C-alpha positions in Angstrom: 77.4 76.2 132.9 77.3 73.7 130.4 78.2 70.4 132.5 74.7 68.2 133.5 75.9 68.3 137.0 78.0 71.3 138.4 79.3 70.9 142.0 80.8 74.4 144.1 82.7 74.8 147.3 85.4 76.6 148.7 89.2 75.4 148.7 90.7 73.1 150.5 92.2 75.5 153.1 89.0 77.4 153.5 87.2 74.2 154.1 89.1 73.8 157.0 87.0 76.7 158.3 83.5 76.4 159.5 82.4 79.0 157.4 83.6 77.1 154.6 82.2 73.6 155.2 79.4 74.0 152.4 78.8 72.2 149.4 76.7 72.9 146.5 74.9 71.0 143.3 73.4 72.3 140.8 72.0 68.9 138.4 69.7 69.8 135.1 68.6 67.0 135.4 66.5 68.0 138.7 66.2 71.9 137.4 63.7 72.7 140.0 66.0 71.7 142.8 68.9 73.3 144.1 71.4 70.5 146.5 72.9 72.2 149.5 75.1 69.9 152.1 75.9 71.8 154.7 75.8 69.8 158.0 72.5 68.2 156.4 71.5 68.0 153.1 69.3 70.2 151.7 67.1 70.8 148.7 66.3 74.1 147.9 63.2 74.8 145.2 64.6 77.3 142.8 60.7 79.3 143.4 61.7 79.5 146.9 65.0 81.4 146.6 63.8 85.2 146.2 67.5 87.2 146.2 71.1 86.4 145.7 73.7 88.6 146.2 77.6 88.7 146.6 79.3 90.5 149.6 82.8 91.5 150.3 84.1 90.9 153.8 87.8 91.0 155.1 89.7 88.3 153.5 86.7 86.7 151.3 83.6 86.8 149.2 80.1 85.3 150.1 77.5 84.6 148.2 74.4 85.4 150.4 71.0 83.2 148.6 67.8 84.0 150.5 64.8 81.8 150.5 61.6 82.0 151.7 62.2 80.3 154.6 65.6 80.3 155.2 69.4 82.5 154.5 72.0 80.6 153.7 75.8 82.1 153.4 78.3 80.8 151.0 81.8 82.2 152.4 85.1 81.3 152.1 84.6 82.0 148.3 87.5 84.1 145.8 85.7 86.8 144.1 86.0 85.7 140.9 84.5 82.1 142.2 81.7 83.7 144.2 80.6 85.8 141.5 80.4 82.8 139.2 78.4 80.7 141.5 75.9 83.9 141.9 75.4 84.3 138.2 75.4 80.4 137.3 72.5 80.5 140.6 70.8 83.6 138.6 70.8 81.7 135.3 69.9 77.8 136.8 66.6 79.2 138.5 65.5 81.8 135.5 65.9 78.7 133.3 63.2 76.7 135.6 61.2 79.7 135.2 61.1 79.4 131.5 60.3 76.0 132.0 57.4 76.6 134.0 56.2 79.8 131.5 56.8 77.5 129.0 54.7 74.3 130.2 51.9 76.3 130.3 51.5 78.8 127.3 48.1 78.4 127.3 47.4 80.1 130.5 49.5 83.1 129.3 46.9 85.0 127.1 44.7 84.9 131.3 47.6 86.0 132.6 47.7 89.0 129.9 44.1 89.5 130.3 44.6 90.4 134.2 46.9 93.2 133.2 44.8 94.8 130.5 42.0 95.0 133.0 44.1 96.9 135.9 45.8 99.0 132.9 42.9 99.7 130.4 41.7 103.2 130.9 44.7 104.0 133.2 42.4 104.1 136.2 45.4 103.8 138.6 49.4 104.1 139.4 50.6 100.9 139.2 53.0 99.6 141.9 55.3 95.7 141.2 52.7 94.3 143.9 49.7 95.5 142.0 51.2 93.7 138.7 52.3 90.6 140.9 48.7 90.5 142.8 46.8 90.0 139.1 49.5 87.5 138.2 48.9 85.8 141.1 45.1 85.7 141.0 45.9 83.1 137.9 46.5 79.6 138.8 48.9 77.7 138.0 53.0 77.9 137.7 53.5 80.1 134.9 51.8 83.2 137.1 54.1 81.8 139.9 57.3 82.1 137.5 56.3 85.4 136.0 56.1 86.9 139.4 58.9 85.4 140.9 61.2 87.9 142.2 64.4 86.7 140.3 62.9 86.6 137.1 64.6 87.7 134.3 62.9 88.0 130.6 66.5 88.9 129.1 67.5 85.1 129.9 64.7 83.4 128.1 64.2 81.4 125.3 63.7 84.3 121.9 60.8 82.1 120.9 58.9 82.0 124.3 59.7 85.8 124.6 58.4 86.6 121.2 54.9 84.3 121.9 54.5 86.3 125.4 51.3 88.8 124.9 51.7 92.5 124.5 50.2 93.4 128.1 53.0 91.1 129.6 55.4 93.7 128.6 54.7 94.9 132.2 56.1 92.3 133.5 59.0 91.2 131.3 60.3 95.3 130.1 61.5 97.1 133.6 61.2 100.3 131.8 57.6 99.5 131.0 55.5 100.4 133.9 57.9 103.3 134.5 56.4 104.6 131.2 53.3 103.4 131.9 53.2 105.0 135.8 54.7 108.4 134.4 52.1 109.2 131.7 49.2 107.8 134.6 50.7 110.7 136.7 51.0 113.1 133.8 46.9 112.6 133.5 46.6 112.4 137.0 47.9 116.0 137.2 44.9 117.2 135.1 42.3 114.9 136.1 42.7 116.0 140.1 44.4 119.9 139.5 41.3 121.4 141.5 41.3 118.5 144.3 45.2 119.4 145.1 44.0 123.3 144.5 42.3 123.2 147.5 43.2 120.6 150.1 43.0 121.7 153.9 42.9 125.1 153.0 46.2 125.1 151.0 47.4 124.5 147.4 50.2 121.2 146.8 52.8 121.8 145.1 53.8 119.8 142.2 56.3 117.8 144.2 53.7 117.0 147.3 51.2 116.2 144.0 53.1 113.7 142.6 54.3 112.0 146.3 50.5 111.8 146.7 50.0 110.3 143.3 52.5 107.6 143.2 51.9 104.4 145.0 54.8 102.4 144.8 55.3 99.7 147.5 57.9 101.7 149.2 57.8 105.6 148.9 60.8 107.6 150.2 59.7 111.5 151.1 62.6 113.7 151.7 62.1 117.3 152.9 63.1 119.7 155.3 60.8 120.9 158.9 57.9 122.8 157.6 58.2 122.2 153.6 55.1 120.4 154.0 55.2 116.8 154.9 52.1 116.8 156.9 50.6 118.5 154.4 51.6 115.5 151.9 50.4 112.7 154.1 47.0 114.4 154.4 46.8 114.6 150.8 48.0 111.3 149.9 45.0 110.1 152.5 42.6 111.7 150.9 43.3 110.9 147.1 43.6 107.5 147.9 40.4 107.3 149.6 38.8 109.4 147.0 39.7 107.1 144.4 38.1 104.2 146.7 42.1 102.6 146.1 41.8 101.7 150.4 39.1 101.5 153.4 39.8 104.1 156.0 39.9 101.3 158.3 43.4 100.0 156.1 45.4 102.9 156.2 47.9 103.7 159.1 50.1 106.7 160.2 52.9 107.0 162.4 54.2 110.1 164.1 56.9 110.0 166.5 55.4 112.2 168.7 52.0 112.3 170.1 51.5 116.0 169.6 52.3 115.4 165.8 49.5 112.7 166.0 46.8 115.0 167.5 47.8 117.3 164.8 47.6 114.9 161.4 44.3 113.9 163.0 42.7 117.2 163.2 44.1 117.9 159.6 42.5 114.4 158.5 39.6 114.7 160.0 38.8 118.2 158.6 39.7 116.9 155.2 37.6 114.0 155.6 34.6 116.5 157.2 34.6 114.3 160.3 35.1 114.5 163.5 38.4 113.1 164.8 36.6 110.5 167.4 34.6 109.4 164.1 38.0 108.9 161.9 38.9 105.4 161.0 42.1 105.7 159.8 44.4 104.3 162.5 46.8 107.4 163.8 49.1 107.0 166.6 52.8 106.9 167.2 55.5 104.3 166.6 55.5 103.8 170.7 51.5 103.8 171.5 51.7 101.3 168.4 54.7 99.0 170.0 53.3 98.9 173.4 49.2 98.4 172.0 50.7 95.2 170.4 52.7 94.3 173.2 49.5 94.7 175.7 47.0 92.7 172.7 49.5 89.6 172.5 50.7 89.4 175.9 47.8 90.8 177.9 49.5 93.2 180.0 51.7 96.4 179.3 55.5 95.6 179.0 57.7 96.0 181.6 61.1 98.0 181.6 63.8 95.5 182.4 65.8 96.2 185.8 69.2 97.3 184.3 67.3 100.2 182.2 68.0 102.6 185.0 71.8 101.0 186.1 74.4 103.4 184.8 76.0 100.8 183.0 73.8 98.5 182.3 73.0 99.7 178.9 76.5 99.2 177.9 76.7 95.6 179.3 73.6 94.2 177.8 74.3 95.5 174.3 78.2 94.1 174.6 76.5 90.8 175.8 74.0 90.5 172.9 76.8 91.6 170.2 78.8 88.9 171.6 76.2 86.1 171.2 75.1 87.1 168.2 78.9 87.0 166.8 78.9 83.6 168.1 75.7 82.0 167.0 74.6 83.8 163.9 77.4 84.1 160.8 75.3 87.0 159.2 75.8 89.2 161.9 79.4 88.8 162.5 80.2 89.4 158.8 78.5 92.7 158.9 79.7 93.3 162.5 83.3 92.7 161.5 82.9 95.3 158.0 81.2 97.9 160.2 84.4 97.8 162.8 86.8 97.8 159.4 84.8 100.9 157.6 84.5 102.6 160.7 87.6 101.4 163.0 86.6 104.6 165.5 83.9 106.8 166.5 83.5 110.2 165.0 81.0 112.8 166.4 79.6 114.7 163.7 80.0 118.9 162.7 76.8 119.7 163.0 76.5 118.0 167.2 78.9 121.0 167.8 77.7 124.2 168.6 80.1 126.5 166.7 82.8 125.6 164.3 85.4 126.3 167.0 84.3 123.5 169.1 84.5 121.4 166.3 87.6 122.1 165.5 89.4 122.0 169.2 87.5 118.4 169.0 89.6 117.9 166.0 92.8 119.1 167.5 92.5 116.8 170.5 91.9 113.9 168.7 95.1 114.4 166.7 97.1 115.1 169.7 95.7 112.0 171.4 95.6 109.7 168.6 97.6 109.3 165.4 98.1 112.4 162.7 97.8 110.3 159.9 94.7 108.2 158.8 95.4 105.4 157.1 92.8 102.9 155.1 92.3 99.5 153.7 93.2 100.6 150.4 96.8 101.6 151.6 96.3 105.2 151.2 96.5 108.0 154.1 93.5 110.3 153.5 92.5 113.8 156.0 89.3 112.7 158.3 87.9 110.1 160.1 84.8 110.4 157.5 87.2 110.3 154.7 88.4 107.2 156.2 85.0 105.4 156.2 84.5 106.6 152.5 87.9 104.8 151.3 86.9 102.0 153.4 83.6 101.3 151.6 84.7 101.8 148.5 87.6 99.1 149.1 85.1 96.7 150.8 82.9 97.1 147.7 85.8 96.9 145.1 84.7 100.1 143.4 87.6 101.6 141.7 88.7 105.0 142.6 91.7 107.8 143.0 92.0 110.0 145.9 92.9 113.5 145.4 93.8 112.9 141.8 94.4 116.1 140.0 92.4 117.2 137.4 92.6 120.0 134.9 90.1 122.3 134.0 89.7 124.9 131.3 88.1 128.4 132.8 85.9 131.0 130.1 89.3 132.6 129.8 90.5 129.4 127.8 93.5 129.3 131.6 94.2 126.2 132.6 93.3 125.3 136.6 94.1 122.3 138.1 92.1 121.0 140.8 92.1 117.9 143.5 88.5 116.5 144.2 88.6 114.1 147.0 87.8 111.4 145.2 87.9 110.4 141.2 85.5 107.4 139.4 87.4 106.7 136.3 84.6 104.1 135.6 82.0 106.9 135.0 84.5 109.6 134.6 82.8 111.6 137.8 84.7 113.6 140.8 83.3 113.3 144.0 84.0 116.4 146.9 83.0 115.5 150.5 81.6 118.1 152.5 80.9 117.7 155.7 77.1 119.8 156.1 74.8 120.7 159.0 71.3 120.1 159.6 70.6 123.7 157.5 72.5 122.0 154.6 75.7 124.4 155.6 79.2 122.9 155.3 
């Protein structure tokens, strides 16, 4: 990306497309600009565009570049020529970052000062929006830069790197605040052992400790019906309250049920020694939630729509709104098209059978109704509809596989057994069995 001005569109018979009627500048000489003609012209600020990412559909590549404001699809592209454009992108805007970092050195060592007060002491987990609310506290556009999602220490200038302050490491080293996070939950452990000894009558385990402990912006629990979620959520209430992180007043829970509600209540509430009328802490279900906003903004409850209760009118509004969106929104129709390709026909699960033998005379009509063979994208036959899917994605995503390769393998006895995983990752050397399992983890 060495020319002053680079200019990127598709070819001329993708042009002829309207998918691929784009055009787009990058000039150095305007590096906080990005020029996008696509019906009108555009300029896009390069501290507006907050993800860019490559996608594989049917017959072409798209670069997809999300702003703040606005998504905007690249298509028609090879992939060799999207996945330039995406990287030159990546590079153009991390360069106007250093600029901005850059410009204003001075205010770096403020910047550095915010951190070391939110770190000194380890008084807390540290999630990115914790780090990007301190940044952001500092004015100016070298806090804007640093926080910027798309920002990349790895592509600037050695000099400006090695003139960043220590506490900025945060920031600029990913593995950083993982370090930094796992010895603050390490501590954590011992500083609140006999709080987690003894919460709502029971003892946490280590694993509902530390999902009670770590704050990230996003936390994923994954566990089976009675391992102790409940028991988690009231726990993770309580520590954060305890450590005065959030008001009562902030914090929400969702059940799906209202019976599960009631329940996390009384648990709360007992933890909290208050009475569950008393508790502030917002607890109610993902419906009661829906239709109390629905009721606040509209002033009135919402209203079931007349073909709710029409045998087929579910059917026919769904098909109506698939087909608008295909028409009026490109986004959708891409992924609509790759989810019709990856999974060309519906395929009830094991585990909605009651028995194996139903499953299988399931599986024996379908073959006698449809086609014996499967085939795929990739030009290969494979043995099951979930198979297919698998060999589908993989193809879609151009991740380089071999399907029932045979591999040997060397048993205690020193014997030789050859064996024929479904599927073989030479580019990590792994093997990869699918097994089809039921809700109790059973194949």
């Amino acid at each position: 990306m060495s020319k002053r001005i680079t200019t990127y569109r598709p070819g001329f018979l993708a042009r002829l497309l309207p998918a691929g009627r784009w055009t787009l500048v990058i000039d150095r000489s305007r590096s906080s600009l990005i020029r996008l003609k696509s019906g009108t012209d555009v300029d896009l600020r390069c501290l507006d565009v907050t993800s860019i990412s490559v996608s594989k559909a049917l017959l072409w590549h798209t670069v997809e570049m999300r702003s703040r404001n606005r998504v905007d699809l690249l298509s028609c592209l090879g992939e060799e020529s999207a996945t330039k454009l995406a990287a030159d992108l990546y590079t153009f805007i991390n360069h106007h970052l250093s600029e901005l970092i850059g410009s204003e050195a001075d205010s770096l060592s403020v910047v550095g000062e915010k951190l070391r007060v939110i770190t000194d002491g380890q008084r807390q987990y540290l999630a990115h929006t914790d780090l990007a609310r301190a940044v952001a506290s500092v004015p100016g556009n070298a806090a804007v830069a640093l926080s910027h999602p798309l920002f990349d220490p790895e592509l600037m200038p050695s000099h400006l790197r090695g003139a960043l302050p220590q506490s900025l490491a945060l920031l600029t080293d990913p593995a950083a605040r993982g370090r930094y996070n796992d010895t603050f939950v390490h501590a954590e452990f011992g500083r609140y052992r006999r709080f987690f000894d003894d919460l709502d009558g029971r003892s946490l385990s280590d694993q509902q400790r530390e999902a009670c402990i770590r704050l990230e912006d996003n936390n994923l629990l994954i566990a089976s019906a009675g391992s102790g979620k409940s028991a988690t959520m009231v726990g993770k209430v309580a520590y954060v309250l305890d450590k005065h992180l959030y008001r009562p007043d902030e914090i929400l829970l969702l059940t799906f049920n209202k019976t599960a509600a009631e329940e996390l209540r009384e648990r709360i509430s007992r933890q909290l020694r208050v009475e569950p009328e008393q508790l502030e802490c917002k607890i109610t279900t993902f419906h009661a939630l829906g239709r109390g906003i629905i009721e606040e903004t509209d002033g009135k409850p919402p209203q079931l729509a007349d073909w709710v209760e029409h045998p087929a009118g579910e059917a026919r509004v769904i098909e109506a709104i698939i087909d608008e969106l295909v028409r009026s929104d490109t986004d959708f129709a891409r992924l609509w098209i790759n989810l019709l390709v990856i999974h060309p026909k519906a395929d009830i699960p094991a585990e909605a059978f009651d028995s194996k033998a139903d499953h299988d005379r399931y599986l024996s009509v379908r073959r006698r109704k449809g086609n014996v063979t499967i085939g795929t994208l990739a030009g290969i036959y494979v043995k099951s509809l979930q198979e297919q899917s698998i060999v589908n994605w993989l193809w879609l995503n151009s991740v380089a596989f071999e399907y029932e390769r045979q591999i040997p393998i060397e048993e205690e006895d020193g014997s030789i057994r050859h064996v024929h995983p479904d599927f073989y990752y030479p580019a990590s050397d792994t093997i990869h069995e699918h097994l089809a399992i039921n809700a109790d983890g059973l194949s």
